[in-house]
Structures are given as structure tokens and as C-alpha cells.
Coordinates of N, CA and C in Angstrom, one line a residue:
X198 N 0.8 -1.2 0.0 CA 0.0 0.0 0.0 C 0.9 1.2 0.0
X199 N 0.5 2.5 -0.7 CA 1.2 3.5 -0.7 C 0.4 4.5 0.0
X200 N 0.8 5.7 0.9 CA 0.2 6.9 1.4 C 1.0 7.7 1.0
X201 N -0.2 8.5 0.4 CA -0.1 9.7 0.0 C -0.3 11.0 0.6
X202 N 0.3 11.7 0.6 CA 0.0 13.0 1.6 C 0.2 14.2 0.9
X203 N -0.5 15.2 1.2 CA -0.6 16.4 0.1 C -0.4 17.7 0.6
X204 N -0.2 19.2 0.6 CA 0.0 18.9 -1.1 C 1.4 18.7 -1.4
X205 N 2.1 18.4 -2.1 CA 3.1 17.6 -2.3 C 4.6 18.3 -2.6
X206 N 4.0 19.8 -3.3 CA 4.9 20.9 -3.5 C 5.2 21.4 -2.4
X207 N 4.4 21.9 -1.0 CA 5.5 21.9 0.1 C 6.1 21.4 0.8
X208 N 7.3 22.4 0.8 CA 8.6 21.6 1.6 C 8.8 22.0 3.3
X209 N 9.1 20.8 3.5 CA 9.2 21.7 5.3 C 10.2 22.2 6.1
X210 N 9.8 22.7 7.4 CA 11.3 23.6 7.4 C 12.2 22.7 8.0
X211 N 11.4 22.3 8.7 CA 12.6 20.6 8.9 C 12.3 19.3 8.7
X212 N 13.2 18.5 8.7 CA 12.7 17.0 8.3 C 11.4 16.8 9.4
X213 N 10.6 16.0 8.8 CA 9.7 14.7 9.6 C 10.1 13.4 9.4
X214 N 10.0 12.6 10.3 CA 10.0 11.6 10.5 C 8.8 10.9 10.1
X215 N 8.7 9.9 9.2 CA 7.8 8.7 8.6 C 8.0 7.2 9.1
X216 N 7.1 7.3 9.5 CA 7.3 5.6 10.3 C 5.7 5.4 9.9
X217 N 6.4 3.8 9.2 CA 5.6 2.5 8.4 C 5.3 1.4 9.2
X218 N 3.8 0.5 9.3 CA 4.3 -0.5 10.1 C 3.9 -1.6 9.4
X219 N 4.9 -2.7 9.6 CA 4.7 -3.6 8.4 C 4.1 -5.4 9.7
X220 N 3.5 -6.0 8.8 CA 3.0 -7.0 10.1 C 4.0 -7.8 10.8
X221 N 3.5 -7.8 11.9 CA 4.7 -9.1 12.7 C 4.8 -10.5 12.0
X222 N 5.8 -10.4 12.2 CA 6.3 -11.9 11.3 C 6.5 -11.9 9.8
X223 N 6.7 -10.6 9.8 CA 6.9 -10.5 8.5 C 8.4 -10.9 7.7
X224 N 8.3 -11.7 6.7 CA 9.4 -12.5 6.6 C 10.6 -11.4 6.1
X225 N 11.8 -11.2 6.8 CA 13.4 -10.6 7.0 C 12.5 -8.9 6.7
X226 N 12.3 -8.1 7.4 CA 11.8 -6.9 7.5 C 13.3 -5.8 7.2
X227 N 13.9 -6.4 7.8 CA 15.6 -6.0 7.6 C 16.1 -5.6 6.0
X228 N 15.0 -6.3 5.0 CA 15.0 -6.0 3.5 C 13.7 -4.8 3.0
X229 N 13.5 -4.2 4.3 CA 12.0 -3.6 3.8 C 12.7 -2.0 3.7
X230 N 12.1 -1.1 3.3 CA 12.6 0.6 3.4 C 11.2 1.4 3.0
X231 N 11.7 2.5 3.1 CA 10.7 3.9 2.9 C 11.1 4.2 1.5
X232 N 10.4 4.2 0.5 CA 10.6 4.6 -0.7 C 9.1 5.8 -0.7
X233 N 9.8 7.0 -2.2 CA 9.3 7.6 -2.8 C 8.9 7.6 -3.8
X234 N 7.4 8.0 -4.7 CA 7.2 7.8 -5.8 C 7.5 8.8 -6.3
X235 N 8.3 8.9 -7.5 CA 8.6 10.2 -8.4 C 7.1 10.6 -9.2
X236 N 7.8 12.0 -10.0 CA 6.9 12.2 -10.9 C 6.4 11.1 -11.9
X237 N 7.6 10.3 -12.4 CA 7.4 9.3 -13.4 C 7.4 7.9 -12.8
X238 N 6.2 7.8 -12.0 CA 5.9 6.6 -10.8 C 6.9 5.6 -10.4
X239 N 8.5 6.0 -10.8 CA 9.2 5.2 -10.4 C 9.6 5.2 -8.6
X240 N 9.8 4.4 -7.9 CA 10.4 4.2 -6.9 C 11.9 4.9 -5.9
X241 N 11.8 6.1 -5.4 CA 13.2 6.3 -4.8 C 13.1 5.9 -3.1
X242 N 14.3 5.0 -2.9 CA 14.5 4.5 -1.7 C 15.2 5.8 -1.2
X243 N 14.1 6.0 0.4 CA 14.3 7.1 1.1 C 15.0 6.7 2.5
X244 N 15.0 5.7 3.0 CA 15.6 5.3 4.4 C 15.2 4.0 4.7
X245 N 15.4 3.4 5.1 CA 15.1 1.9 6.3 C 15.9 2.2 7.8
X246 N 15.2 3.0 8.8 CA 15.4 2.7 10.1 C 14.2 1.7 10.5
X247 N 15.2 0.5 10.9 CA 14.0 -0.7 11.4 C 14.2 -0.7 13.1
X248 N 12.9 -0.6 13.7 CA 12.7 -1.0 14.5 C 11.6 -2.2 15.0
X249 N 12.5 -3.2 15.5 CA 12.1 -4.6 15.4 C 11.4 -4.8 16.5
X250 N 10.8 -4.3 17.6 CA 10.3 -4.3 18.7 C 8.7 -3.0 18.4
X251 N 8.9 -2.3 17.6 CA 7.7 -1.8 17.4 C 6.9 -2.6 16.0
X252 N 7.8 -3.1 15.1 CA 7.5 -3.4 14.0 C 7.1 -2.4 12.7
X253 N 8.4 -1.5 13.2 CA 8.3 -0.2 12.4 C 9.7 -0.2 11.7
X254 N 9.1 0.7 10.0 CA 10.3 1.2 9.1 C 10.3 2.4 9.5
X255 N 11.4 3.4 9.4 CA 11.0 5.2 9.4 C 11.8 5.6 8.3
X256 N 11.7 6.7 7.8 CA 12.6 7.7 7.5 C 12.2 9.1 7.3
X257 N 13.5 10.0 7.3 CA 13.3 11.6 7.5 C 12.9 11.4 6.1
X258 N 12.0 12.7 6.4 CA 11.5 13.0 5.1 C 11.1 14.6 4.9
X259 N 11.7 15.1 3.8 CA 11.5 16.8 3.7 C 10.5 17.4 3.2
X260 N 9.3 16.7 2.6 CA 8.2 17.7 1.7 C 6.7 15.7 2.2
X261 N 5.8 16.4 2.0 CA 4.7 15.4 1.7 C 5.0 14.8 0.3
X262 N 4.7 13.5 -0.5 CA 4.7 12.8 -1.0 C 3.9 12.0 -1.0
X263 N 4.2 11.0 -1.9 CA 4.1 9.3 -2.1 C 4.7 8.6 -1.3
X264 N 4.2 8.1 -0.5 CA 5.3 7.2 0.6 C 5.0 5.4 0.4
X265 N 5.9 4.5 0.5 CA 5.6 3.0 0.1 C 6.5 2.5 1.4
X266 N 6.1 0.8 1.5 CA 6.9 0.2 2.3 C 7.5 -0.7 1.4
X267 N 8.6 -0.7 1.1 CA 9.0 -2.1 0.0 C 10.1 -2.8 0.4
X268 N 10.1 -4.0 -0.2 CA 11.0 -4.8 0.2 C 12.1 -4.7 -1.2
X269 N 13.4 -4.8 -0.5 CA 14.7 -5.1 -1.6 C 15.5 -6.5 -1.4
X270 N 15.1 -7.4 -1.6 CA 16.0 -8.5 -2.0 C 16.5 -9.4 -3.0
X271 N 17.1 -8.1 -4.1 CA 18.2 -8.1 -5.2 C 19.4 -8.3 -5.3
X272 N 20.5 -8.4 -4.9 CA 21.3 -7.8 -5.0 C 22.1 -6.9 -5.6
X273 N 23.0 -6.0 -5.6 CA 23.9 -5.2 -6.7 C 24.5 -5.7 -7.7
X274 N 24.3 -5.2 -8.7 CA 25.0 -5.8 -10.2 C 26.7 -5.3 -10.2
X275 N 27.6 -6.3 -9.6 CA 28.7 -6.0 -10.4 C 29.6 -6.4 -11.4
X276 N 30.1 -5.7 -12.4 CA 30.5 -6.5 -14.1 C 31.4 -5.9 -14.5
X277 N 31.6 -5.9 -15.7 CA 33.0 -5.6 -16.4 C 34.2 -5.2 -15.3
X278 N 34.6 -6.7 -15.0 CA 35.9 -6.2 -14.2 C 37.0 -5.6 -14.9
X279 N 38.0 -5.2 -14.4 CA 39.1 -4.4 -15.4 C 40.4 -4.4 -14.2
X280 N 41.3 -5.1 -14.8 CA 41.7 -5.5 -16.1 C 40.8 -7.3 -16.0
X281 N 40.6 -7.2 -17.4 CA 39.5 -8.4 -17.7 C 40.0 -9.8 -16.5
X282 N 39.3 -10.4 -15.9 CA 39.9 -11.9 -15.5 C 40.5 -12.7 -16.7
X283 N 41.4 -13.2 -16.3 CA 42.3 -14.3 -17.2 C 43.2 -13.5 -18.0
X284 N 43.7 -11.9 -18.2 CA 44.2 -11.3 -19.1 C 45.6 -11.1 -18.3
X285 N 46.4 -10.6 -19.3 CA 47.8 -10.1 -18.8 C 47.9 -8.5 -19.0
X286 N 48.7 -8.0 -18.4 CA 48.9 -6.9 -18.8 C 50.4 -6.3 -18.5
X287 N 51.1 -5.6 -19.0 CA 52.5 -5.1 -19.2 C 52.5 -3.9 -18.3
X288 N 51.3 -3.1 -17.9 CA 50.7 -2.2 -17.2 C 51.3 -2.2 -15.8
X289 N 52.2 -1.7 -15.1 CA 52.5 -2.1 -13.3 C 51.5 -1.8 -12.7
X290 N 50.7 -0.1 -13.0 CA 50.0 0.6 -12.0 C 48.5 0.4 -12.9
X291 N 48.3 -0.8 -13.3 CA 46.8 -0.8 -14.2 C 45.9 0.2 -13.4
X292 N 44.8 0.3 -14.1 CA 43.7 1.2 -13.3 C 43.2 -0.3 -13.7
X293 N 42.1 -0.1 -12.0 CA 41.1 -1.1 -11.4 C 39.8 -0.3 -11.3
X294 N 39.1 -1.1 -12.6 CA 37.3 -0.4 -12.7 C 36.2 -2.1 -12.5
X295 N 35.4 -1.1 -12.1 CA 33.9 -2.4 -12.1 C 33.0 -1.5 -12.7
X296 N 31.7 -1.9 -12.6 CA 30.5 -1.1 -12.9 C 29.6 -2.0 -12.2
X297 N 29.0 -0.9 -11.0 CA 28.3 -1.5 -10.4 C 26.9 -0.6 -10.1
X298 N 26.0 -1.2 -10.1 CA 24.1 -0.8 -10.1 C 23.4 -1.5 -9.6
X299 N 22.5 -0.8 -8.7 CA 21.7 -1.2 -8.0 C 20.5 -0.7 -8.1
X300 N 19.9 -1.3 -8.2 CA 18.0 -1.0 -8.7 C 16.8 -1.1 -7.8
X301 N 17.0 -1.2 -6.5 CA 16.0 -1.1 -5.7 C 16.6 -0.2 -4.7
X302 N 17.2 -0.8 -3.0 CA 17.3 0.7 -2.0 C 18.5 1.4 -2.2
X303 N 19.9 1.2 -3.6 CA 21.1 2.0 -4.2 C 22.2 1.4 -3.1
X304 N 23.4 2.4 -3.6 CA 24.3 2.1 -2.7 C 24.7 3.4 -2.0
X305 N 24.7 3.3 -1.1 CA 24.3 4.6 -0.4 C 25.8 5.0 0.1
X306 N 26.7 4.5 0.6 CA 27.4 4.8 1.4 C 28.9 3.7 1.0
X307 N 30.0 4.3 0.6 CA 31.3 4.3 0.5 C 31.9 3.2 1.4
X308 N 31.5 3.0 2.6 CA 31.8 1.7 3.3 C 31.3 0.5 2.8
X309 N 30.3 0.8 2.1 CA 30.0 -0.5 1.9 C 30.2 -1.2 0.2
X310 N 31.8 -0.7 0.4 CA 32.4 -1.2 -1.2 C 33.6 -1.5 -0.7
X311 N 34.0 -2.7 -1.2 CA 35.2 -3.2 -0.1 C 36.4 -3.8 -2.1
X312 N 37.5 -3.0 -2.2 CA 38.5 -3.0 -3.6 C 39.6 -4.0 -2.5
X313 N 39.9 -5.0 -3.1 CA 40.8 -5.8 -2.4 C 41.6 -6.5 -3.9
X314 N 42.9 -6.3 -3.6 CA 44.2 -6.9 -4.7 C 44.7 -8.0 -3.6
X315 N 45.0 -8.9 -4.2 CA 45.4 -10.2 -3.2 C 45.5 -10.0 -1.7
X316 N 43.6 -9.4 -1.7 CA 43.5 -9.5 0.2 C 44.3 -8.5 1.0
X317 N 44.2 -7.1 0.0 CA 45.2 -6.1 0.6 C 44.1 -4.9 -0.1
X318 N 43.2 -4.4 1.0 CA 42.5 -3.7 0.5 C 43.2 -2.0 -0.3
X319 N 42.0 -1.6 -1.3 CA 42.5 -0.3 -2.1 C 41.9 0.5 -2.0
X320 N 42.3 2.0 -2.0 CA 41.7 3.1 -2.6 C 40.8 3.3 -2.9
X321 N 39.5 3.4 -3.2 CA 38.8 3.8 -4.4 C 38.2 4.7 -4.7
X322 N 38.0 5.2 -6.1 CA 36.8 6.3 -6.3 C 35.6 5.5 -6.9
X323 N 34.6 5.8 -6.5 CA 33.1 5.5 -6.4 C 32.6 6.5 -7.3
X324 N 32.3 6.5 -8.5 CA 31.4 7.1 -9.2 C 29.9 7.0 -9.2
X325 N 28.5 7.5 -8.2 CA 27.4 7.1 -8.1 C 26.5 7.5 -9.8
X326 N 27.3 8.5 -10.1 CA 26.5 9.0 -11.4 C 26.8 7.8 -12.7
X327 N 28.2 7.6 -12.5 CA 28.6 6.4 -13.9 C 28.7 5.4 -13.9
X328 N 28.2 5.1 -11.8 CA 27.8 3.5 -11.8 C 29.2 3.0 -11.7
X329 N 30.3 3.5 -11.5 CA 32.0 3.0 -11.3 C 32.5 2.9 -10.4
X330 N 33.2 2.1 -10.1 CA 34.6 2.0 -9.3 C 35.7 1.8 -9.7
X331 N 36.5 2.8 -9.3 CA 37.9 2.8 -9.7 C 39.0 2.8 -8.7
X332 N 40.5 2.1 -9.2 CA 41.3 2.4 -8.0 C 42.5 2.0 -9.5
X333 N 44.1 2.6 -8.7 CA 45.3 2.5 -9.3 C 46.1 1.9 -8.2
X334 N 46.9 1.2 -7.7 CA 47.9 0.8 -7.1 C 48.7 2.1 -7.1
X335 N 49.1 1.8 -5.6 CA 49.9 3.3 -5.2 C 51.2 3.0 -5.4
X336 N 51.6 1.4 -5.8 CA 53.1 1.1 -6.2 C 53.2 0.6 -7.1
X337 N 54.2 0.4 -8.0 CA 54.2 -0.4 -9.3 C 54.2 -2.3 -8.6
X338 N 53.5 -2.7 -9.1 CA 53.0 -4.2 -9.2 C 54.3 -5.1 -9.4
X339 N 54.7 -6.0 -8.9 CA 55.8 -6.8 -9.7 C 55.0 -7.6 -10.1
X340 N 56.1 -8.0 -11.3 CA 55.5 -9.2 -12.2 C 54.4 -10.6 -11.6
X341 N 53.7 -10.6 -11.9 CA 52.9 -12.0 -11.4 C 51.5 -12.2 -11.4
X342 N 51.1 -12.7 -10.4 CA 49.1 -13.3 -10.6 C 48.9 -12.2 -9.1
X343 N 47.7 -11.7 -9.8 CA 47.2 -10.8 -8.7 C 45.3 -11.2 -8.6
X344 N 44.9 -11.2 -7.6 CA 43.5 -11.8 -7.6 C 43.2 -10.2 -7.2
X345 N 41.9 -10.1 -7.8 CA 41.4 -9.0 -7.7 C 39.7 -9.2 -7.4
X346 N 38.9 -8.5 -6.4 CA 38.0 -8.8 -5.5 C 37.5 -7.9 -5.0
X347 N 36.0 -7.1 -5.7 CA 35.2 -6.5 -4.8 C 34.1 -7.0 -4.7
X348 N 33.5 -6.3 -3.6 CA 32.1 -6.2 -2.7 C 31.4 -5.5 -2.3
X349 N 30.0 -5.6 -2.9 CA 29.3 -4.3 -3.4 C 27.7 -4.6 -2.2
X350 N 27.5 -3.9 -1.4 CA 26.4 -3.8 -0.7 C 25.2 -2.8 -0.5
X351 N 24.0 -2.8 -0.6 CA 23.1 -1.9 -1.0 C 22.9 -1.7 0.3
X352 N 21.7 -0.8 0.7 CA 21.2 -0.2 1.7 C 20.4 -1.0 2.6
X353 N 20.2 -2.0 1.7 CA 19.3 -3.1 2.8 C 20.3 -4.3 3.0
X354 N 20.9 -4.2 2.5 CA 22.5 -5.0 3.3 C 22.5 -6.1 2.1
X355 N 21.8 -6.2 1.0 CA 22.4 -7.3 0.2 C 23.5 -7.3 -0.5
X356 N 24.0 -8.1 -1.0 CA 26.0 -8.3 -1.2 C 26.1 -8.6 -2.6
X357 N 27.5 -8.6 -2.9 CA 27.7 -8.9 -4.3 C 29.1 -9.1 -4.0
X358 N 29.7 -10.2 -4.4 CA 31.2 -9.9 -4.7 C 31.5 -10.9 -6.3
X359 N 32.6 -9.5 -7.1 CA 33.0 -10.3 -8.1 C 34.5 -10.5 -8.2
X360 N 35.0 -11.2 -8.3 CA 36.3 -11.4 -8.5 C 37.2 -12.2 -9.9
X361 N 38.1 -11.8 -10.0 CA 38.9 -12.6 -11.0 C 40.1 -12.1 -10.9
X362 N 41.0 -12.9 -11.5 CA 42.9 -13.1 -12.1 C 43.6 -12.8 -12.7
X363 N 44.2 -11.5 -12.9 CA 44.9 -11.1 -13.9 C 46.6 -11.3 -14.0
X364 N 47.3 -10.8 -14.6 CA 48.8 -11.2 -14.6 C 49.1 -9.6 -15.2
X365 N 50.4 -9.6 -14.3 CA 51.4 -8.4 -14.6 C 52.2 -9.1 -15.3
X366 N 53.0 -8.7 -16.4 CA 54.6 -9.3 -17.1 C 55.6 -8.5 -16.7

């Protein structure tokens, strides 16, 4: 069910708080959030504060809207690793890209992207707009097999990890 509240063009001067109550026993609640309906009736995830002892979702919220209770249990798409799995490269300081997206509560927050080179975490820049991750080794690479490994987690805590093997010469 969605609640609507109106009129929808004002904004308030401070946040409110929206709290959802979804039924007991409802199966992993932990995957549920406060989403917004846009102009173009798509879905934006606005918050999941769960409290498990009232059987409430909340989140701040700055204007009246479209309000939903929805569940996310998708996980994050992550793909085109770089440098490809199975490839070699002559490269010391390769740049390290993924493309990663998420289609139900996003990826909200920079901790929860874990760049690991043989179990030696990296750098990254997080592009939210181009859907990227990127990282360079802050030292030149010696020659060999390097396992390369990230892990991509959304707002309702579902995971992704891709990994594969590349070679320096």
C-alpha cells in the first residue's frame, strides 16, 4: 500500500519523520525501506530505520509525497571487471574499474564497497553518477598473478562480490 499526503509541493522547514508499520512476522523486515514515488511513478529509496520491537520502518522526510513500504531483495549488479579476469597486462600501475548498479534501496554509502588486490584492501573512487569503481595501485605491481575482489552492498544489506585473475609481465 502506498500513502499519500498532500499537497506535495510543500517543503518543510525541517525534516519529519515517517514511520511504516509492516505486520509481525513478516518475513526478514531487515530487506524492507521507505521509498518515494517520483513524478514518473518510479520508486526512490528514502531510508530503512527498522525497529524490530515496534514493527516499524521510518525515514526523514522533507516535503509530503508518495510514501511505500518495499522490500529489496536483489542484490547489486557487479560487471566488467578491469583489467578483464584471465588477461595479462604489461601495465605495473593498471587502473582497477567495475560497474556497479543497483535498482531497488542503491548504494548509499562508500563503506559498503570493499577493492581488495590479493587481500590487501584499495583506494577507491566510487562514481554514483557512472555506476564506477575505480582504483590504481599506489606502487608499481611486480610481475605475477594478482586476484582482484570487490564487494558491493546496497542499503538493505544485500552483497555482491566479483572477483577474477589477472597477470602483470
Amino acid at each position: 500500500s502506498a500513502y499519500r499526503f498532500s499537497p506535495a509541493d510543500v517543503p518543510f522547514r525541517l525534516r519529519a519523520r515517517l514511520e511504516l508499520s509492516y505486520p509481525a512476522g513478516s518475513h526478514r523486515p531487515e530487506k524492507l525501506g521507505v521509498y518515494e514515488q517520483d513524478d514518473d511513478s518510479t520508486w526512490t529509496f528514502v531510508d530503512n530505520q527498522l525497529d524490530l520491537d515496534r514493527n516499524t520502518v521510518s525515514a526523514e522526510v522533507r516535503h509530503f509525497s508518495t510514501y511505500a513500504l518495499l522490500s529489496d531483495e536483489v542484490p547489486p549488479d557487479v560487471s566488467e571487471l578491469r583489467p578483464l579476469p584471465g588477461s595479462e597486462t604489461a601495465d605495473r600501475r593498471p587502473i582497477i574499474e567495475a560497474s556497479v548498479r543497483d535498482r531497488g534501496s542503491g548504494i548509499g554509502r562508500e563503506k559498503d564497497i570493499s577493492v581488495r588486490l590479493n587481500d590487501r584492501m584499495m583506494i577507491f573512487e566510487y562514481d554514483p553518477e557512472q555506476d564506477v569503481i575505480r582504483a590504481k595501485p599506489r606502487e608499481p605491481l611486480e610481475p605475477g598473478v594478482y586476484r582482484l575482489e570487490i564487494l558491493v552492498r546496497d542499503m538493505c544489506g544485500n552483497q555482491q562480490t566479483q572477483s577474477g585473475v589477472f597477470t602483470v609481465r
